[in-house]
PDB file of C-alpha atoms and ligand atoms in Angstrom:
ATOM      1  CA  MET G   1     -34.191 -17.430 -90.460  1.00  0.00           C
ATOM      2  CA  ASP G   2     -32.411 -20.194 -88.520  1.00  0.00           C
ATOM      3  CA  TRP G   3     -35.496 -21.587 -86.792  1.00  0.00           C
ATOM      4  CA  ALA G   4     -37.293 -24.737 -87.929  1.00  0.00           C
ATOM      5  CA  THR G   5     -40.903 -24.423 -89.121  1.00  0.00           C
ATOM      6  CA  GLY G   6     -43.643 -25.361 -86.662  1.00  0.00           C
ATOM      7  CA  ASN G   7     -45.536 -24.013 -83.662  1.00  0.00           C
ATOM      8  CA  TYR G   8     -43.816 -21.953 -80.968  1.00  0.00           C
ATOM      9  CA  LEU G   9     -45.203 -20.641 -77.691  1.00  0.00           C
ATOM     10  CA  LEU G  10     -44.717 -16.894 -77.219  1.00  0.00           C
ATOM     11  CA  GLU G  11     -44.971 -15.727 -73.595  1.00  0.00           C
ATOM     12  CA  VAL G  12     -44.881 -12.081 -72.536  1.00  0.00           C
ATOM     13  CA  THR G  13     -44.526 -11.108 -68.877  1.00  0.00           C
ATOM     14  CA  TYR G  14     -45.123  -7.499 -67.807  1.00  0.00           C
ATOM     15  CA  GLN G  15     -45.904  -5.299 -64.804  1.00  0.00           C
ATOM     16  CA  GLN G  16     -49.193  -3.437 -64.479  1.00  0.00           C
ATOM     17  CA  ASN G  17     -50.492  -1.681 -61.328  1.00  0.00           C
ATOM     18  CA  GLY G  18     -47.933  -3.514 -59.229  1.00  0.00           C
ATOM     19  CA  LYS G  19     -48.995  -6.927 -60.523  1.00  0.00           C
ATOM     20  CA  THR G  20     -47.038  -9.286 -62.744  1.00  0.00           C
ATOM     21  CA  LEU G  21     -49.186 -10.306 -65.689  1.00  0.00           C
ATOM     22  CA  ARG G  22     -48.558 -12.895 -68.357  1.00  0.00           C
ATOM     23  CA  GLN G  23     -49.997 -13.423 -71.803  1.00  0.00           C
ATOM     24  CA  SER G  24     -49.222 -16.169 -74.249  1.00  0.00           C
ATOM     25  CA  ALA G  25     -49.959 -17.055 -77.859  1.00  0.00           C
ATOM     26  CA  VAL G  26     -49.012 -19.834 -80.234  1.00  0.00           C
ATOM     27  CA  ILE G  27     -46.959 -18.553 -83.168  1.00  0.00           C
ATOM     28  CA  ARG G  28     -46.817 -20.604 -86.336  1.00  0.00           C
ATOM     29  CA  LEU G  29     -43.541 -20.383 -88.276  1.00  0.00           C
ATOM     30  CA  ARG G  30     -43.967 -21.154 -91.966  1.00  0.00           C
ATOM     31  CA  ASP G  31     -41.269 -21.850 -94.560  1.00  0.00           C
ATOM     32  CA  ALA G  32     -39.993 -18.540 -95.998  1.00  0.00           C
ATOM     33  CA  LYS G  33     -38.420 -20.270 -99.034  1.00  0.00           C
ATOM     34  CA  PHE G  34     -35.225 -18.244 -99.271  1.00  0.00           C
ATOM     35  CA  ASP G  35     -33.462 -18.105-102.645  1.00  0.00           C
ATOM     36  CA  THR G  36     -29.903 -19.260-103.347  1.00  0.00           C
ATOM     37  CA  GLU G  37     -27.233 -17.282-105.176  1.00  0.00           C
ATOM     38  CA  THR G  38     -23.599 -17.836-106.152  1.00  0.00           C
ATOM     39  CA  LEU G  39     -21.200 -14.893-105.974  1.00  0.00           C
ATOM     40  CA  THR G  40     -17.686 -14.624-107.363  1.00  0.00           C
ATOM     41  CA  ILE G  41     -15.069 -12.724-105.376  1.00  0.00           C
ATOM     42  CA  SER G  42     -12.436 -11.045-107.554  1.00  0.00           C
ATOM     43  CA  GLN G  43      -8.754 -11.851-107.139  1.00  0.00           C
ATOM     44  CA  GLN G  44      -8.146  -8.228-106.161  1.00  0.00           C
ATOM     45  CA  LYS G  45     -10.695  -8.437-103.313  1.00  0.00           C
ATOM     46  CA  GLN G  46      -9.088 -11.678-102.094  1.00  0.00           C
ATOM     47  CA  GLN G  47      -5.649 -10.065-102.156  1.00  0.00           C
ATOM     48  CA  GLU G  48      -7.028  -7.127-100.151  1.00  0.00           C
ATOM     49  CA  GLY G  49      -8.075  -9.632 -97.453  1.00  0.00           C
ATOM     50  CA  ALA G  50     -11.826  -9.184 -98.031  1.00  0.00           C
ATOM     51  CA  THR G  51     -12.344 -12.962 -97.631  1.00  0.00           C
ATOM     52  CA  ASP G  52     -10.027 -13.389 -94.623  1.00  0.00           C
ATOM     53  CA  THR G  53     -11.974 -15.591 -92.181  1.00  0.00           C
ATOM     54  CA  THR G  54      -9.670 -14.715 -89.236  1.00  0.00           C
ATOM     55  CA  ALA G  55     -10.434 -11.029 -89.792  1.00  0.00           C
ATOM     56  CA  LEU G  56     -14.137 -11.879 -90.097  1.00  0.00           C
ATOM     57  CA  LEU G  57     -14.103 -13.670 -86.712  1.00  0.00           C
ATOM     58  CA  ARG G  58     -12.432 -10.630 -85.134  1.00  0.00           C
ATOM     59  CA  GLU G  59     -14.998  -8.292 -86.708  1.00  0.00           C
ATOM     60  CA  ASN G  60     -17.918 -10.511 -85.641  1.00  0.00           C
ATOM     61  CA  ARG G  61     -16.677 -10.484 -82.036  1.00  0.00           C
ATOM     62  CA  LEU G  62     -16.572  -6.691 -82.011  1.00  0.00           C
ATOM     63  CA  LEU G  63     -19.957  -6.351 -83.729  1.00  0.00           C
ATOM     64  CA  GLY G  64     -21.495  -9.072 -81.534  1.00  0.00           C
ATOM     65  CA  ALA G  65     -20.566  -7.102 -78.413  1.00  0.00           C
ATOM     66  CA  ALA G  66     -22.275  -4.038 -79.901  1.00  0.00           C
ATOM     67  CA  PHE G  67     -25.424  -5.993 -80.843  1.00  0.00           C
ATOM     68  CA  ARG G  68     -25.731  -7.458 -77.330  1.00  0.00           C
ATOM     69  CA  GLU G  69     -25.710  -4.019 -75.681  1.00  0.00           C
ATOM     70  CA  ARG G  70     -29.143  -2.958 -74.540  1.00  0.00           C
ATOM     71  CA  LYS G  71     -30.161   0.532 -73.505  1.00  0.00           C
ATOM     72  CA  ASN G  72     -33.295   0.847 -71.374  1.00  0.00           C
ATOM     73  CA  GLY G  73     -34.612   3.980 -73.069  1.00  0.00           C
ATOM     74  CA  SER G  74     -35.692   4.353 -76.668  1.00  0.00           C
ATOM     75  CA  TYR G  75     -34.695   7.080 -79.128  1.00  0.00           C
ATOM     76  CA  VAL G  76     -37.411   6.037 -81.580  1.00  0.00           C
ATOM     77  CA  THR G  77     -39.948   8.655 -82.666  1.00  0.00           C
ATOM     78  CA  GLY G  78     -42.382   7.905 -85.458  1.00  0.00           C
ATOM     79  CA  ALA G  79     -41.846   5.609 -88.396  1.00  0.00           C
ATOM     80  CA  PHE G  80     -38.446   4.397 -89.586  1.00  0.00           C
ATOM     81  CA  GLY G  81     -37.119   6.246 -92.636  1.00  0.00           C
ATOM     82  CA  HIS G  82     -35.256   4.903 -95.675  1.00  0.00           C
ATOM     83  CA  PRO G  83     -31.424   4.813 -95.740  1.00  0.00           C
ATOM     84  CA  LEU G  84     -31.339   6.259 -99.293  1.00  0.00           C
ATOM     85  CA  ARG G  85     -32.925   9.402-100.726  1.00  0.00           C
ATOM     86  CA  ASN G  86     -34.226   7.248-103.585  1.00  0.00           C
ATOM     87  CA  THR G  87     -36.725   5.175-101.611  1.00  0.00           C
ATOM     88  CA  GLN G  88     -37.449   3.224-104.823  1.00  0.00           C
ATOM     89  CA  ALA G  89     -33.814   2.055-105.175  1.00  0.00           C
ATOM     90  CA  PRO G  90     -33.918  -1.543-106.484  1.00  0.00           C
ATOM     91  CA  ILE G  91     -33.315  -4.322-103.949  1.00  0.00           C
ATOM     92  CA  THR G  92     -30.525  -6.355-105.551  1.00  0.00           C
ATOM     93  CA  SER G  93     -30.484  -9.047-102.849  1.00  0.00           C
ATOM     94  CA  PRO G  94     -33.211  -9.510-100.222  1.00  0.00           C
ATOM     95  CA  TYR G  95     -32.918 -10.855 -96.672  1.00  0.00           C
ATOM     96  CA  GLY G  96     -32.366 -14.585 -96.174  1.00  0.00           C
ATOM     97  CA  VAL G  97     -30.710 -15.480 -99.494  1.00  0.00           C
ATOM     98  CA  GLN G  98     -28.384 -18.486 -99.103  1.00  0.00           C
ATOM     99  CA  ARG G  99     -25.078 -17.291-100.555  1.00  0.00           C
ATOM    100  CA  HIS G 100     -22.280 -19.418-101.941  1.00  0.00           C
ATOM    101  CA  TYR G 101     -19.034 -17.558-102.532  1.00  0.00           C
ATOM    102  CA  ARG G 102     -16.408 -18.692-105.044  1.00  0.00           C
ATOM    103  CA  ASP G 103     -13.046 -17.388-106.133  1.00  0.00           C
ATOM    104  CA  GLN G 104     -12.348 -16.321-109.727  1.00  0.00           C
ATOM    105  CA  ALA G 105     -11.318 -19.908-110.629  1.00  0.00           C
ATOM    106  CA  GLY G 106     -14.712 -21.171-109.420  1.00  0.00           C
ATOM    107  CA  ARG G 107     -13.400 -22.824-106.248  1.00  0.00           C
ATOM    108  CA  PRO G 108     -15.857 -22.636-103.322  1.00  0.00           C
ATOM    109  CA  LEU G 109     -14.757 -20.276-100.514  1.00  0.00           C
ATOM    110  CA  TYR G 110     -17.631 -20.398 -97.992  1.00  0.00           C
ATOM    111  CA  SER G 111     -21.405 -20.144 -97.722  1.00  0.00           C
ATOM    112  CA  TRP G 112     -23.657 -18.158 -95.461  1.00  0.00           C
ATOM    113  CA  SER G 113     -27.090 -16.546 -95.277  1.00  0.00           C
ATOM    114  CA  HIS G 114     -27.653 -12.901 -96.139  1.00  0.00           C
ATOM    115  CA  ARG G 115     -28.626 -11.217 -92.860  1.00  0.00           C
ATOM    116  CA  GLY G 116     -29.776  -7.930 -94.353  1.00  0.00           C
ATOM    117  CA  MET G 117     -30.865  -6.469 -97.678  1.00  0.00           C
ATOM    118  CA  ASP G 118     -28.872  -4.864-100.497  1.00  0.00           C
ATOM    119  CA  PHE G 119     -29.921  -1.721-102.348  1.00  0.00           C
ATOM    120  CA  ALA G 120     -28.475  -0.762-105.731  1.00  0.00           C
ATOM    121  CA  ALA G 121     -26.433   2.386-105.074  1.00  0.00           C
ATOM    122  CA  LYS G 122     -23.496   3.685-107.043  1.00  0.00           C
ATOM    123  CA  ARG G 123     -20.313   4.533-105.151  1.00  0.00           C
ATOM    124  CA  ARG G 124     -20.588   7.600-102.875  1.00  0.00           C
ATOM    125  CA  THR G 125     -24.391   7.707-102.714  1.00  0.00           C
ATOM    126  CA  PRO G 126     -25.449   9.564 -99.519  1.00  0.00           C
ATOM    127  CA  VAL G 127     -26.661   7.246 -96.715  1.00  0.00           C
ATOM    128  CA  TYR G 128     -29.090   8.502 -94.048  1.00  0.00           C
ATOM    129  CA  ALA G 129     -29.941   7.391 -90.495  1.00  0.00           C
ATOM    130  CA  VAL G 130     -33.298   5.568 -90.579  1.00  0.00           C
ATOM    131  CA  GLN G 131     -34.135   6.639 -87.018  1.00  0.00           C
ATOM    132  CA  ASN G 132     -32.729   8.699 -84.115  1.00  0.00           C
ATOM    133  CA  GLY G 133     -29.968   6.959 -82.202  1.00  0.00           C
ATOM    134  CA  VAL G 134     -26.410   6.815 -80.917  1.00  0.00           C
ATOM    135  CA  ILE G 135     -23.561   5.543 -83.096  1.00  0.00           C
ATOM    136  CA  SER G 136     -22.356   2.271 -81.595  1.00  0.00           C
ATOM    137  CA  VAL G 137     -19.822   1.276 -84.294  1.00  0.00           C
ATOM    138  CA  ALA G 138     -18.236   3.414 -87.042  1.00  0.00           C
ATOM    139  CA  GLU G 139     -15.183   1.659 -88.474  1.00  0.00           C
ATOM    140  CA  MET G 140     -13.446   0.667 -91.670  1.00  0.00           C
ATOM    141  CA  MET G 141     -13.223  -3.142 -91.448  1.00  0.00           C
ATOM    142  CA  GLN G 142     -11.485  -5.674 -93.677  1.00  0.00           C
ATOM    143  CA  VAL G 143     -14.473  -7.926 -94.506  1.00  0.00           C
ATOM    144  CA  ASN G 144     -17.519  -5.812 -93.596  1.00  0.00           C
ATOM    145  CA  GLY G 145     -15.850  -2.787 -95.187  1.00  0.00           C
ATOM    146  CA  GLY G 146     -16.919   0.598 -93.848  1.00  0.00           C
ATOM    147  CA  ILE G 147     -19.632  -0.199 -91.303  1.00  0.00           C
ATOM    148  CA  ILE G 148     -21.951   1.803 -89.062  1.00  0.00           C
ATOM    149  CA  VAL G 149     -24.147   0.355 -86.302  1.00  0.00           C
ATOM    150  CA  LEU G 150     -26.722   2.838 -85.019  1.00  0.00           C
ATOM    151  CA  ASP G 151     -28.329   2.065 -81.633  1.00  0.00           C
ATOM    152  CA  HIS G 152     -32.004   3.132 -81.371  1.00  0.00           C
ATOM    153  CA  GLY G 153     -32.447   1.841 -77.802  1.00  0.00           C
ATOM    154  CA  GLN G 154     -34.271  -1.201 -76.410  1.00  0.00           C
ATOM    155  CA  GLY G 155     -31.977  -3.557 -78.326  1.00  0.00           C
ATOM    156  CA  VAL G 156     -32.931  -2.230 -81.791  1.00  0.00           C
ATOM    157  CA  MET G 157     -30.031  -1.265 -84.070  1.00  0.00           C
ATOM    158  CA  SER G 158     -29.666  -0.453 -87.754  1.00  0.00           C
ATOM    159  CA  ILE G 159     -26.622  -1.557 -89.747  1.00  0.00           C
ATOM    160  CA  TYR G 160     -25.062   0.020 -92.851  1.00  0.00           C
ATOM    161  CA  SER G 161     -22.038  -1.629 -94.489  1.00  0.00           C
ATOM    162  CA  HIS G 162     -19.557  -1.740 -97.408  1.00  0.00           C
ATOM    163  CA  LEU G 163     -19.484   2.053 -97.027  1.00  0.00           C
ATOM    164  CA  ASP G 164     -16.959   4.220 -98.816  1.00  0.00           C
ATOM    165  CA  ALA G 165     -16.770   6.995 -96.213  1.00  0.00           C
ATOM    166  CA  LEU G 166     -18.005   7.366 -92.636  1.00  0.00           C
ATOM    167  CA  LEU G 167     -19.208  10.830 -91.559  1.00  0.00           C
ATOM    168  CA  VAL G 168     -19.954  10.017 -87.887  1.00  0.00           C
ATOM    169  CA  GLN G 169     -18.078   8.756 -84.826  1.00  0.00           C
ATOM    170  CA  LYS G 170     -18.794   6.281 -82.034  1.00  0.00           C
ATOM    171  CA  ASN G 171     -21.072   7.692 -79.277  1.00  0.00           C
ATOM    172  CA  GLN G 172     -22.343  10.498 -81.521  1.00  0.00           C
ATOM    173  CA  TYR G 173     -26.096  11.177 -81.350  1.00  0.00           C
ATOM    174  CA  VAL G 174     -27.753  11.472 -84.760  1.00  0.00           C
ATOM    175  CA  THR G 175     -31.312  12.306 -85.727  1.00  0.00           C
ATOM    176  CA  LYS G 176     -33.456  10.463 -88.243  1.00  0.00           C
ATOM    177  CA  ASN G 177     -32.567  11.401 -91.867  1.00  0.00           C
ATOM    178  CA  ALA G 178     -29.118  12.753 -90.859  1.00  0.00           C
ATOM    179  CA  LEU G 179     -26.384  12.138 -93.459  1.00  0.00           C
ATOM    180  CA  ILE G 180     -24.091   9.532 -91.862  1.00  0.00           C
ATOM    181  CA  ALA G 181     -22.032   8.009 -94.702  1.00  0.00           C
ATOM    182  CA  TYR G 182     -21.434   7.468 -98.408  1.00  0.00           C
ATOM    183  CA  SER G 183     -22.108   4.022 -99.854  1.00  0.00           C
ATOM    184  CA  GLY G 184     -19.346   2.041-101.531  1.00  0.00           C
ATOM    185  CA  ASN G 185     -17.864  -1.298-102.480  1.00  0.00           C
ATOM    186  CA  THR G 186     -15.451  -1.841 -99.573  1.00  0.00           C
ATOM    187  CA  GLY G 187     -14.685  -5.191 -97.926  1.00  0.00           C
ATOM    188  CA  GLN G 188     -16.202  -8.460 -99.142  1.00  0.00           C
ATOM    189  CA  SER G 189     -18.474  -6.942-101.774  1.00  0.00           C
ATOM    190  CA  THR G 190     -18.970  -7.839-105.432  1.00  0.00           C
ATOM    191  CA  GLY G 191     -20.092  -4.400-106.627  1.00  0.00           C
ATOM    192  CA  PRO G 192     -21.187  -0.961-105.371  1.00  0.00           C
ATOM    193  CA  HIS G 193     -24.300  -1.226-103.177  1.00  0.00           C
ATOM    194  CA  LEU G 194     -25.652  -0.416 -99.729  1.00  0.00           C
ATOM    195  CA  HIS G 195     -26.061  -3.323 -97.312  1.00  0.00           C
ATOM    196  CA  PHE G 196     -28.747  -2.430 -94.782  1.00  0.00           C
ATOM    197  CA  GLY G 197     -29.621  -4.563 -91.765  1.00  0.00           C
ATOM    198  CA  LEU G 198     -31.547  -4.478 -88.495  1.00  0.00           C
ATOM    199  CA  SER G 199     -30.647  -6.202 -85.247  1.00  0.00           C
ATOM    200  CA  VAL G 200     -33.334  -6.754 -82.601  1.00  0.00           C
ATOM    201  CA  HIS G 201     -32.070  -8.208 -79.309  1.00  0.00           C
ATOM    202  CA  ASN G 202     -29.042  -9.580 -81.194  1.00  0.00           C
ATOM    203  CA  VAL G 203     -31.139 -11.257 -83.918  1.00  0.00           C
ATOM    204  CA  ARG G 204     -30.673  -9.949 -87.453  1.00  0.00           C
ATOM    205  CA  VAL G 205     -34.258  -9.597 -88.676  1.00  0.00           C
ATOM    206  CA  ASN G 206     -35.686  -8.734 -92.100  1.00  0.00           C
ATOM    207  CA  PRO G 207     -35.209  -4.935 -92.307  1.00  0.00           C
ATOM    208  CA  GLN G 208     -37.710  -4.611 -95.131  1.00  0.00           C
ATOM    209  CA  GLU G 209     -40.538  -5.103 -92.623  1.00  0.00           C
ATOM    210  CA  TRP G 210     -39.360  -2.031 -90.668  1.00  0.00           C
ATOM    211  CA  LEU G 211     -39.185   0.459 -93.539  1.00  0.00           C
ATOM    212  CA  GLY G 212     -42.089   2.839 -93.898  1.00  0.00           C
ATOM    213  CA  LYS G 213     -44.120   1.401 -91.021  1.00  0.00           C
ATOM    214  CA  LYS G 214     -45.528   3.267 -88.016  1.00  0.00           C
ATOM    215  CA  TRP G 215     -44.202   2.386 -84.533  1.00  0.00           C
TER     216      TRP G 215
HETATM  217 ZN1  LIG X 301     -25.853  -7.403 -98.098  1.00  0.00          ZN
END
């Protein structure tokens, strides 16, 4: 979402029968026209430290290290599943929305882009692994709330946050559709929901494109 519109050259280099081959294509990036929304953080959430930018920096460092990890193998088999049993759960905030946060008095706190999608889910709704993988992060954090990062190999990871309870531990192998957590309203969140994201080679992409597709 951070790239300017225009033409980009995509080059892929690969090995075949002992030879190095290269293919290229011109990719046209068009304007995605992301929406804007203003969110109010309650005084209680601020007092709990859910808007603490020092804590956020610390959390981003830890998560960044996890996102940069790259396993050679892949755990992926078949299509990606849905993180909720109700696959028709309404999307309350899609990927790419430009968010402006304010405190209860209306004073601006900070702004950033939404790097995942939010599903409506009442507190303690079961959350499922969308694909086989190894748990890379499973922690209760101050700003991200309860968060799980699931590593599917080859630099592809799914992210689940603002969770109420974590049912898995770091380095645990889980299969697709395994119950891994209960959704919640923890950390910097303005209501119960499930935040779901996907990281590909340390870029948070639109997870909606990965749901229900064959790979
Ligand atoms: Zn979200």
